[in-house]
Amino acid sequence: MAIKLKSEEELTIMREAGRIVGNTLAQLREMIRPGLNLMAIEQFVRDEYKRAGAKETFLNYAPGGKRPYPSNICVSVNEQLVHGIPTNRELQEGDIVTLDLGATYNGYVGDAAITVPVGKVNPIAEKLLEVTEAALWAGIGAARPGNHLNDVRGAIEDTIKVSGFSIVKGYGGHGVGREMHEEPHVENYRQRYRGPELVPGLVLALEPMVNAGGPDVYEEADGWTVSTKDGSLCCHFEHTIAIRAGGEAQVLTLP
Ligand code: MG
C-alpha cells in the first residue's frame, strides 16, 4: 500500500473533520467530573457529530475480521490504554480517562485523543499526562518537510525515555485520509530504517501511548479494550497533522 498525499482541497476538508473532533474534545474536557457516566459521553459525542454533519468513524469498524466496534467513541479509564468500550461505569475522583474520537466529514477522517484527570489525581498521573502530551508535541515539532519518519518517532521516544515511563509497543500512529488507517504506520520509537521522507500533503495521526509501569499490554475479553498487564496507569494523546511546505506541521484536530 502506498502513501496517499492530500491536495489543498482535501486538506481543507480534513481540517473541518479535525475541527469537529477538536471542538468535541474541548467540550468533553470541561464536562469530565466525578460521577459522570461513560454513556453520557457517548451520547454527547453522537449529538455533536449529528449537529456538525459528521459521521461516526469508529462505529462498526472491523479490521481483519475483528468483532465490529460497537460504539462511537473509545473511552479508556486508568489501566485501560486504548479502545475502551463505553459502559454505564461512572468516573471517580482520581481516575484518568482517555477520550479517543474519530469523525468522518465529507468522506475524510479526523482522529484525536486526550487523557483527562477526573478531579484531583495523584502526582504520578499528573506527570504521566504531562509527559505523554509533551511527547505528542515533540513528534509534531519534528514533522517537517525534509525530515524522515524516524525523526518523528525519535522525538516521541526521547521525550518519554527521560521520564522513566514505558513506551507501549505494538500500537502506534498512522496515515489518515479517506480511511482512518492508511500508510505509514508510526511507531512511537525509532526504527532501524529512517522511513519515508516527510513531504507536504502527508497527513499523519501521531499518538504516543505511555505506561506508568511496565510496557506490556493485553487485549481484554471484549475483543477491543487494551489494558496494561501490570495494572499500572497509562496515557494516550493524539492529533491528526498535515506536513506543510516550508515549516511547521498543521494540526488539523485543534478546536
Ligand atoms: Mg488513531
PDB file of C-alpha atoms and ligand atoms in Angstrom:
ATOM      1  CA  MET A   1       0.000   0.000   0.000  1.00  0.00           C
ATOM      2  CA  ALA A   2       1.335   3.398  -0.939  1.00  0.00           C
ATOM      3  CA  ILE A   3       1.160   6.665   0.992  1.00  0.00           C
ATOM      4  CA  LYS A   4      -1.663   8.878  -0.298  1.00  0.00           C
ATOM      5  CA  LEU A   5      -0.687  12.554  -0.277  1.00  0.00           C
ATOM      6  CA  LYS A   6      -3.527  15.069   0.093  1.00  0.00           C
ATOM      7  CA  SER A   7      -4.279  18.044  -2.133  1.00  0.00           C
ATOM      8  CA  GLU A   8      -5.089  21.506  -0.734  1.00  0.00           C
ATOM      9  CA  GLU A   9      -8.792  20.810  -1.330  1.00  0.00           C
ATOM     10  CA  GLU A  10      -8.569  17.577   0.612  1.00  0.00           C
ATOM     11  CA  LEU A  11      -6.660  19.287   3.445  1.00  0.00           C
ATOM     12  CA  THR A  12      -9.403  21.911   3.722  1.00  0.00           C
ATOM     13  CA  ILE A  13     -11.974  19.171   4.240  1.00  0.00           C
ATOM     14  CA  MET A  14      -9.685  17.328   6.654  1.00  0.00           C
ATOM     15  CA  ARG A  15      -9.289  20.492   8.718  1.00  0.00           C
ATOM     16  CA  GLU A  16     -13.094  20.609   9.035  1.00  0.00           C
ATOM     17  CA  ALA A  17     -13.229  16.929  10.063  1.00  0.00           C
ATOM     18  CA  GLY A  18     -10.453  17.642  12.555  1.00  0.00           C
ATOM     19  CA  ARG A  19     -12.131  20.773  13.888  1.00  0.00           C
ATOM     20  CA  ILE A  20     -15.272  18.788  14.684  1.00  0.00           C
ATOM     21  CA  VAL A  21     -13.191  16.313  16.691  1.00  0.00           C
ATOM     22  CA  GLY A  22     -11.189  19.084  18.376  1.00  0.00           C
ATOM     23  CA  ASN A  23     -14.286  21.071  19.316  1.00  0.00           C
ATOM     24  CA  THR A  24     -15.967  17.977  20.738  1.00  0.00           C
ATOM     25  CA  LEU A  25     -12.901  17.035  22.799  1.00  0.00           C
ATOM     26  CA  ALA A  26     -12.596  20.595  24.131  1.00  0.00           C
ATOM     27  CA  GLN A  27     -16.182  20.445  25.386  1.00  0.00           C
ATOM     28  CA  LEU A  28     -15.688  16.982  26.878  1.00  0.00           C
ATOM     29  CA  ARG A  29     -12.614  18.202  28.772  1.00  0.00           C
ATOM     30  CA  GLU A  30     -14.893  20.713  30.534  1.00  0.00           C
ATOM     31  CA  MET A  31     -17.576  18.081  31.206  1.00  0.00           C
ATOM     32  CA  ILE A  32     -15.337  15.483  32.836  1.00  0.00           C
ATOM     33  CA  ARG A  33     -16.017  15.237  36.589  1.00  0.00           C
ATOM     34  CA  PRO A  34     -16.590  12.573  39.247  1.00  0.00           C
ATOM     35  CA  GLY A  35     -19.957  10.839  38.796  1.00  0.00           C
ATOM     36  CA  LEU A  36     -20.144  11.322  35.026  1.00  0.00           C
ATOM     37  CA  ASN A  37     -21.449   8.202  33.300  1.00  0.00           C
ATOM     38  CA  LEU A  38     -19.442   6.985  30.301  1.00  0.00           C
ATOM     39  CA  MET A  39     -22.636   6.519  28.275  1.00  0.00           C
ATOM     40  CA  ALA A  40     -23.361  10.235  28.718  1.00  0.00           C
ATOM     41  CA  ILE A  41     -20.080  10.939  26.917  1.00  0.00           C
ATOM     42  CA  GLU A  42     -21.061   8.573  24.101  1.00  0.00           C
ATOM     43  CA  GLN A  43     -24.420  10.327  23.725  1.00  0.00           C
ATOM     44  CA  PHE A  44     -22.876  13.810  23.810  1.00  0.00           C
ATOM     45  CA  VAL A  45     -20.464  12.916  21.001  1.00  0.00           C
ATOM     46  CA  ARG A  46     -23.249  11.364  18.944  1.00  0.00           C
ATOM     47  CA  ASP A  47     -25.279  14.590  19.237  1.00  0.00           C
ATOM     48  CA  GLU A  48     -22.277  16.812  18.418  1.00  0.00           C
ATOM     49  CA  TYR A  49     -21.453  14.857  15.260  1.00  0.00           C
ATOM     50  CA  LYS A  50     -25.056  14.999  14.156  1.00  0.00           C
ATOM     51  CA  ARG A  51     -25.141  18.769  14.647  1.00  0.00           C
ATOM     52  CA  ALA A  52     -21.880  19.179  12.722  1.00  0.00           C
ATOM     53  CA  GLY A  53     -22.928  16.906   9.867  1.00  0.00           C
ATOM     54  CA  ALA A  54     -20.221  14.331  10.617  1.00  0.00           C
ATOM     55  CA  LYS A  55     -20.391  10.552  10.732  1.00  0.00           C
ATOM     56  CA  GLU A  56     -19.062   8.292  13.462  1.00  0.00           C
ATOM     57  CA  THR A  57     -15.824   6.780  12.184  1.00  0.00           C
ATOM     58  CA  PHE A  58     -15.362   4.142  14.892  1.00  0.00           C
ATOM     59  CA  LEU A  59     -18.861   2.607  14.927  1.00  0.00           C
ATOM     60  CA  ASN A  60     -18.767  -0.853  13.288  1.00  0.00           C
ATOM     61  CA  TYR A  61     -15.062  -0.513  12.436  1.00  0.00           C
ATOM     62  CA  ALA A  62     -13.931  -4.118  11.890  1.00  0.00           C
ATOM     63  CA  PRO A  63     -10.325  -4.537  10.701  1.00  0.00           C
ATOM     64  CA  GLY A  64      -9.142  -8.022   9.813  1.00  0.00           C
ATOM     65  CA  GLY A  65     -12.298  -9.888  10.846  1.00  0.00           C
ATOM     66  CA  LYS A  66     -12.441  -8.369  14.327  1.00  0.00           C
ATOM     67  CA  ARG A  67     -15.814  -8.047  16.052  1.00  0.00           C
ATOM     68  CA  PRO A  68     -17.249  -4.745  14.711  1.00  0.00           C
ATOM     69  CA  TYR A  69     -16.529  -1.926  17.170  1.00  0.00           C
ATOM     70  CA  PRO A  70     -19.857  -1.406  18.973  1.00  0.00           C
ATOM     71  CA  SER A  71     -19.579   2.262  19.869  1.00  0.00           C
ATOM     72  CA  ASN A  72     -18.991   5.757  18.596  1.00  0.00           C
ATOM     73  CA  ILE A  73     -16.080   6.630  20.884  1.00  0.00           C
ATOM     74  CA  CYS A  74     -13.241   4.940  22.736  1.00  0.00           C
ATOM     75  CA  VAL A  75     -13.166   5.757  26.431  1.00  0.00           C
ATOM     76  CA  SER A  76     -10.433   4.122  28.476  1.00  0.00           C
ATOM     77  CA  VAL A  77     -10.106   4.533  32.252  1.00  0.00           C
ATOM     78  CA  ASN A  78      -6.920   4.212  34.379  1.00  0.00           C
ATOM     79  CA  GLU A  79      -5.181   0.916  33.409  1.00  0.00           C
ATOM     80  CA  GLN A  80      -7.128   0.821  30.119  1.00  0.00           C
ATOM     81  CA  LEU A  81      -4.889   2.235  27.388  1.00  0.00           C
ATOM     82  CA  VAL A  82      -6.999   2.384  24.225  1.00  0.00           C
ATOM     83  CA  HIS A  83     -10.191   1.042  22.590  1.00  0.00           C
ATOM     84  CA  GLY A  84     -12.254   1.001  25.790  1.00  0.00           C
ATOM     85  CA  ILE A  85     -15.953   0.478  25.010  1.00  0.00           C
ATOM     86  CA  PRO A  86     -18.264   2.865  26.921  1.00  0.00           C
ATOM     87  CA  THR A  87     -20.384   1.234  29.647  1.00  0.00           C
ATOM     88  CA  ASN A  88     -22.537   2.553  32.488  1.00  0.00           C
ATOM     89  CA  ARG A  89     -19.397   2.995  34.611  1.00  0.00           C
ATOM     90  CA  GLU A  90     -19.222   6.310  36.468  1.00  0.00           C
ATOM     91  CA  LEU A  91     -15.972   8.258  36.652  1.00  0.00           C
ATOM     92  CA  GLN A  92     -14.486   8.629  40.126  1.00  0.00           C
ATOM     93  CA  GLU A  93     -12.309  11.264  41.741  1.00  0.00           C
ATOM     94  CA  GLY A  94      -8.674  10.403  40.979  1.00  0.00           C
ATOM     95  CA  ASP A  95      -9.351   8.493  37.744  1.00  0.00           C
ATOM     96  CA  ILE A  96      -7.719   9.427  34.479  1.00  0.00           C
ATOM     97  CA  VAL A  97      -9.825   8.922  31.379  1.00  0.00           C
ATOM     98  CA  THR A  98      -8.743   8.770  27.741  1.00  0.00           C
ATOM     99  CA  LEU A  99     -11.236  10.014  25.157  1.00  0.00           C
ATOM    100  CA  ASP A 100     -10.405   8.946  21.609  1.00  0.00           C
ATOM    101  CA  LEU A 101     -12.671  10.325  18.868  1.00  0.00           C
ATOM    102  CA  GLY A 102     -12.930   9.854  15.128  1.00  0.00           C
ATOM    103  CA  ALA A 103     -15.273  11.823  12.887  1.00  0.00           C
ATOM    104  CA  THR A 104     -15.793  11.467   9.149  1.00  0.00           C
ATOM    105  CA  TYR A 105     -16.745  14.678   7.336  1.00  0.00           C
ATOM    106  CA  ASN A 106     -17.322  14.772   3.571  1.00  0.00           C
ATOM    107  CA  GLY A 107     -15.556  11.426   3.323  1.00  0.00           C
ATOM    108  CA  TYR A 108     -12.429  12.357   5.308  1.00  0.00           C
ATOM    109  CA  VAL A 109     -11.413  11.340   8.816  1.00  0.00           C
ATOM    110  CA  GLY A 110     -10.230  13.391  11.792  1.00  0.00           C
ATOM    111  CA  ASP A 111      -8.720  11.383  14.652  1.00  0.00           C
ATOM    112  CA  ALA A 112      -7.596  12.702  18.054  1.00  0.00           C
ATOM    113  CA  ALA A 113      -7.386  11.697  21.706  1.00  0.00           C
ATOM    114  CA  ILE A 114      -6.794  13.312  25.087  1.00  0.00           C
ATOM    115  CA  THR A 115      -6.323  11.927  28.583  1.00  0.00           C
ATOM    116  CA  VAL A 116      -8.100  13.977  31.225  1.00  0.00           C
ATOM    117  CA  PRO A 117      -7.804  13.943  35.031  1.00  0.00           C
ATOM    118  CA  VAL A 118     -11.046  13.379  36.956  1.00  0.00           C
ATOM    119  CA  GLY A 119     -10.938  15.820  39.859  1.00  0.00           C
ATOM    120  CA  LYS A 120      -7.674  15.653  41.809  1.00  0.00           C
ATOM    121  CA  VAL A 121      -5.279  12.927  40.647  1.00  0.00           C
ATOM    122  CA  ASN A 122      -2.031  11.651  42.169  1.00  0.00           C
ATOM    123  CA  PRO A 123       1.360  13.133  41.172  1.00  0.00           C
ATOM    124  CA  ILE A 124       2.299  10.108  39.031  1.00  0.00           C
ATOM    125  CA  ALA A 125      -0.882  10.515  36.992  1.00  0.00           C
ATOM    126  CA  GLU A 126      -0.175  14.228  36.620  1.00  0.00           C
ATOM    127  CA  LYS A 127       3.349  13.581  35.377  1.00  0.00           C
ATOM    128  CA  LEU A 128       2.147  10.812  33.052  1.00  0.00           C
ATOM    129  CA  LEU A 129      -0.306  13.175  31.361  1.00  0.00           C
ATOM    130  CA  GLU A 130       2.340  15.880  31.057  1.00  0.00           C
ATOM    131  CA  VAL A 131       4.972  13.568  29.544  1.00  0.00           C
ATOM    132  CA  THR A 132       2.620  11.937  27.040  1.00  0.00           C
ATOM    133  CA  GLU A 133       1.250  15.251  25.785  1.00  0.00           C
ATOM    134  CA  ALA A 134       4.807  16.631  25.581  1.00  0.00           C
ATOM    135  CA  ALA A 135       5.826  13.555  23.532  1.00  0.00           C
ATOM    136  CA  LEU A 136       2.986  14.237  21.103  1.00  0.00           C
ATOM    137  CA  TRP A 137       4.098  17.854  20.660  1.00  0.00           C
ATOM    138  CA  ALA A 138       7.731  16.795  20.265  1.00  0.00           C
ATOM    139  CA  GLY A 139       6.616  14.487  17.447  1.00  0.00           C
ATOM    140  CA  ILE A 140       4.619  17.299  15.860  1.00  0.00           C
ATOM    141  CA  GLY A 141       7.663  19.586  16.131  1.00  0.00           C
ATOM    142  CA  ALA A 142       9.782  17.080  14.214  1.00  0.00           C
ATOM    143  CA  ALA A 143       7.150  16.662  11.478  1.00  0.00           C
ATOM    144  CA  ARG A 144       8.782  18.998   8.943  1.00  0.00           C
ATOM    145  CA  PRO A 145       9.486  18.628   5.244  1.00  0.00           C
ATOM    146  CA  GLY A 146      12.897  17.068   4.639  1.00  0.00           C
ATOM    147  CA  ASN A 147      12.836  15.133   7.905  1.00  0.00           C
ATOM    148  CA  HIS A 148      12.048  11.432   7.812  1.00  0.00           C
ATOM    149  CA  LEU A 149       9.520   9.464   9.771  1.00  0.00           C
ATOM    150  CA  ASN A 150      12.270   8.323  12.147  1.00  0.00           C
ATOM    151  CA  ASP A 151      12.790  11.920  13.276  1.00  0.00           C
ATOM    152  CA  VAL A 152       9.184  11.955  14.476  1.00  0.00           C
ATOM    153  CA  ARG A 153       9.477   8.537  16.105  1.00  0.00           C
ATOM    154  CA  GLY A 154      12.747   9.560  17.751  1.00  0.00           C
ATOM    155  CA  ALA A 155      11.360  12.848  19.112  1.00  0.00           C
ATOM    156  CA  ILE A 156       8.471  10.954  20.715  1.00  0.00           C
ATOM    157  CA  GLU A 157      10.775   8.236  22.072  1.00  0.00           C
ATOM    158  CA  ASP A 158      13.301  10.653  23.576  1.00  0.00           C
ATOM    159  CA  THR A 159      10.619  12.636  25.405  1.00  0.00           C
ATOM    160  CA  ILE A 160       9.172   9.522  27.003  1.00  0.00           C
ATOM    161  CA  LYS A 161      12.519   7.858  27.774  1.00  0.00           C
ATOM    162  CA  VAL A 162      13.865  10.584  30.041  1.00  0.00           C
ATOM    163  CA  SER A 163      10.705  10.353  32.172  1.00  0.00           C
ATOM    164  CA  GLY A 164      11.331   6.742  33.180  1.00  0.00           C
ATOM    165  CA  PHE A 165       7.863   5.732  31.957  1.00  0.00           C
ATOM    166  CA  SER A 166       7.377   2.927  29.401  1.00  0.00           C
ATOM    167  CA  ILE A 167       6.627   3.249  25.684  1.00  0.00           C
ATOM    168  CA  VAL A 168       3.912   0.861  24.538  1.00  0.00           C
ATOM    169  CA  LYS A 169       4.885  -1.257  21.526  1.00  0.00           C
ATOM    170  CA  GLY A 170       2.534  -2.898  19.063  1.00  0.00           C
ATOM    171  CA  TYR A 171       0.277   0.162  18.806  1.00  0.00           C
ATOM    172  CA  GLY A 172       1.023   3.490  17.199  1.00  0.00           C
ATOM    173  CA  GLY A 173       0.055   6.256  14.833  1.00  0.00           C
ATOM    174  CA  HIS A 174      -0.841   6.048  11.177  1.00  0.00           C
ATOM    175  CA  GLY A 175      -1.556   7.831   7.960  1.00  0.00           C
ATOM    176  CA  VAL A 176      -5.120   9.117   7.747  1.00  0.00           C
ATOM    177  CA  GLY A 177      -7.384  10.344   4.961  1.00  0.00           C
ATOM    178  CA  ARG A 178     -10.439   8.714   3.443  1.00  0.00           C
ATOM    179  CA  GLU A 179      -9.521   5.745   5.602  1.00  0.00           C
ATOM    180  CA  MET A 180      -8.876   6.009   9.316  1.00  0.00           C
ATOM    181  CA  HIS A 181      -5.773   3.834   8.962  1.00  0.00           C
ATOM    182  CA  GLU A 182      -3.573   4.488   5.948  1.00  0.00           C
ATOM    183  CA  GLU A 183       0.149   4.072   5.341  1.00  0.00           C
ATOM    184  CA  PRO A 184       2.547   4.662   7.013  1.00  0.00           C
ATOM    185  CA  HIS A 185       2.362   3.098  10.464  1.00  0.00           C
ATOM    186  CA  VAL A 186       4.048   5.415  13.012  1.00  0.00           C
ATOM    187  CA  GLU A 187       5.736   3.596  15.900  1.00  0.00           C
ATOM    188  CA  ASN A 188       6.419   5.702  18.968  1.00  0.00           C
ATOM    189  CA  TYR A 189      10.129   4.827  18.955  1.00  0.00           C
ATOM    190  CA  ARG A 190      12.971   4.745  16.412  1.00  0.00           C
ATOM    191  CA  GLN A 191      13.186   2.017  13.797  1.00  0.00           C
ATOM    192  CA  ARG A 192      16.341   0.716  12.074  1.00  0.00           C
ATOM    193  CA  TYR A 193      15.300   2.498   8.886  1.00  0.00           C
ATOM    194  CA  ARG A 194      14.680   6.211   8.683  1.00  0.00           C
ATOM    195  CA  GLY A 195      11.398   5.597   6.886  1.00  0.00           C
ATOM    196  CA  PRO A 196       9.666   7.749   4.282  1.00  0.00           C
ATOM    197  CA  GLU A 197      10.666  11.368   3.833  1.00  0.00           C
ATOM    198  CA  LEU A 198       8.086  13.817   5.144  1.00  0.00           C
ATOM    199  CA  VAL A 199       6.655  15.773   2.233  1.00  0.00           C
ATOM    200  CA  PRO A 200       3.889  18.395   2.027  1.00  0.00           C
ATOM    201  CA  GLY A 201       0.461  16.774   1.837  1.00  0.00           C
ATOM    202  CA  LEU A 202       1.358  13.829   4.054  1.00  0.00           C
ATOM    203  CA  VAL A 203      -1.252  13.513   6.819  1.00  0.00           C
ATOM    204  CA  LEU A 204      -0.444  11.543   9.961  1.00  0.00           C
ATOM    205  CA  ALA A 205      -2.174  10.734  13.214  1.00  0.00           C
ATOM    206  CA  LEU A 206       0.549  10.817  15.884  1.00  0.00           C
ATOM    207  CA  GLU A 207      -0.421   9.063  19.089  1.00  0.00           C
ATOM    208  CA  PRO A 208       2.101   8.319  21.827  1.00  0.00           C
ATOM    209  CA  MET A 209       0.916   5.724  24.360  1.00  0.00           C
ATOM    210  CA  VAL A 210       2.732   5.616  27.670  1.00  0.00           C
ATOM    211  CA  ASN A 211       2.523   3.337  30.718  1.00  0.00           C
ATOM    212  CA  ALA A 212       3.483   4.439  34.221  1.00  0.00           C
ATOM    213  CA  GLY A 213       4.664   0.867  34.934  1.00  0.00           C
ATOM    214  CA  GLY A 214       5.928  -1.822  32.562  1.00  0.00           C
ATOM    215  CA  PRO A 215       5.462  -1.643  28.795  1.00  0.00           C
ATOM    216  CA  ASP A 216       3.273  -4.745  28.375  1.00  0.00           C
ATOM    217  CA  VAL A 217      -0.395  -4.553  27.429  1.00  0.00           C
ATOM    218  CA  TYR A 218      -3.068  -7.135  26.582  1.00  0.00           C
ATOM    219  CA  GLU A 219      -6.456  -7.202  24.894  1.00  0.00           C
ATOM    220  CA  GLU A 220      -9.372  -7.836  27.235  1.00  0.00           C
ATOM    221  CA  ALA A 221     -12.071 -10.495  26.653  1.00  0.00           C
ATOM    222  CA  ASP A 222     -14.380  -7.966  24.940  1.00  0.00           C
ATOM    223  CA  GLY A 223     -12.012  -8.190  21.951  1.00  0.00           C
ATOM    224  CA  TRP A 224     -11.204  -4.474  21.978  1.00  0.00           C
ATOM    225  CA  THR A 225     -10.126  -2.911  25.263  1.00  0.00           C
ATOM    226  CA  VAL A 226      -6.325  -2.810  25.604  1.00  0.00           C
ATOM    227  CA  SER A 227      -5.037  -2.619  29.195  1.00  0.00           C
ATOM    228  CA  THR A 228      -1.676  -2.644  30.954  1.00  0.00           C
ATOM    229  CA  LYS A 229      -0.566  -6.101  32.120  1.00  0.00           C
ATOM    230  CA  ASP A 230       0.611  -4.850  35.497  1.00  0.00           C
ATOM    231  CA  GLY A 231      -2.499  -2.730  36.079  1.00  0.00           C
ATOM    232  CA  SER A 232      -0.486   0.489  36.068  1.00  0.00           C
ATOM    233  CA  LEU A 233      -1.896   3.776  34.816  1.00  0.00           C
ATOM    234  CA  CYS A 234      -1.423   4.636  31.157  1.00  0.00           C
ATOM    235  CA  CYS A 235      -1.991   7.582  28.907  1.00  0.00           C
ATOM    236  CA  HIS A 236      -2.674   8.452  25.272  1.00  0.00           C
ATOM    237  CA  PHE A 237      -2.699  11.763  23.379  1.00  0.00           C
ATOM    238  CA  GLU A 238      -3.295  12.069  19.640  1.00  0.00           C
ATOM    239  CA  HIS A 239      -3.561  14.708  16.927  1.00  0.00           C
ATOM    240  CA  THR A 240      -4.047  14.452  13.174  1.00  0.00           C
ATOM    241  CA  ILE A 241      -1.434  16.663  11.468  1.00  0.00           C
ATOM    242  CA  ALA A 242      -0.506  17.662   7.917  1.00  0.00           C
ATOM    243  CA  ILE A 243       3.062  18.201   6.698  1.00  0.00           C
ATOM    244  CA  ARG A 244       3.258  21.694   5.189  1.00  0.00           C
ATOM    245  CA  ALA A 245       5.737  23.234   2.783  1.00  0.00           C
ATOM    246  CA  GLY A 246       8.391  25.376   4.405  1.00  0.00           C
ATOM    247  CA  GLY A 247       7.917  24.660   8.074  1.00  0.00           C
ATOM    248  CA  GLU A 248       5.698  23.566  10.898  1.00  0.00           C
ATOM    249  CA  ALA A 249       3.056  20.899  10.571  1.00  0.00           C
ATOM    250  CA  GLN A 250      -0.579  21.998  10.621  1.00  0.00           C
ATOM    251  CA  VAL A 251      -2.516  20.437  13.472  1.00  0.00           C
ATOM    252  CA  LEU A 252      -5.853  19.523  11.908  1.00  0.00           C
ATOM    253  CA  THR A 253      -7.622  18.422  15.095  1.00  0.00           C
ATOM    254  CA  LEU A 254      -7.322  21.636  17.121  1.00  0.00           C
ATOM    255  CA  PRO A 255     -10.680  23.249  18.076  1.00  0.00           C
TER     256      PRO A 255
HETATM  257 MG    MG B   1      -5.561   6.971  15.663  1.00  0.00          MG
END
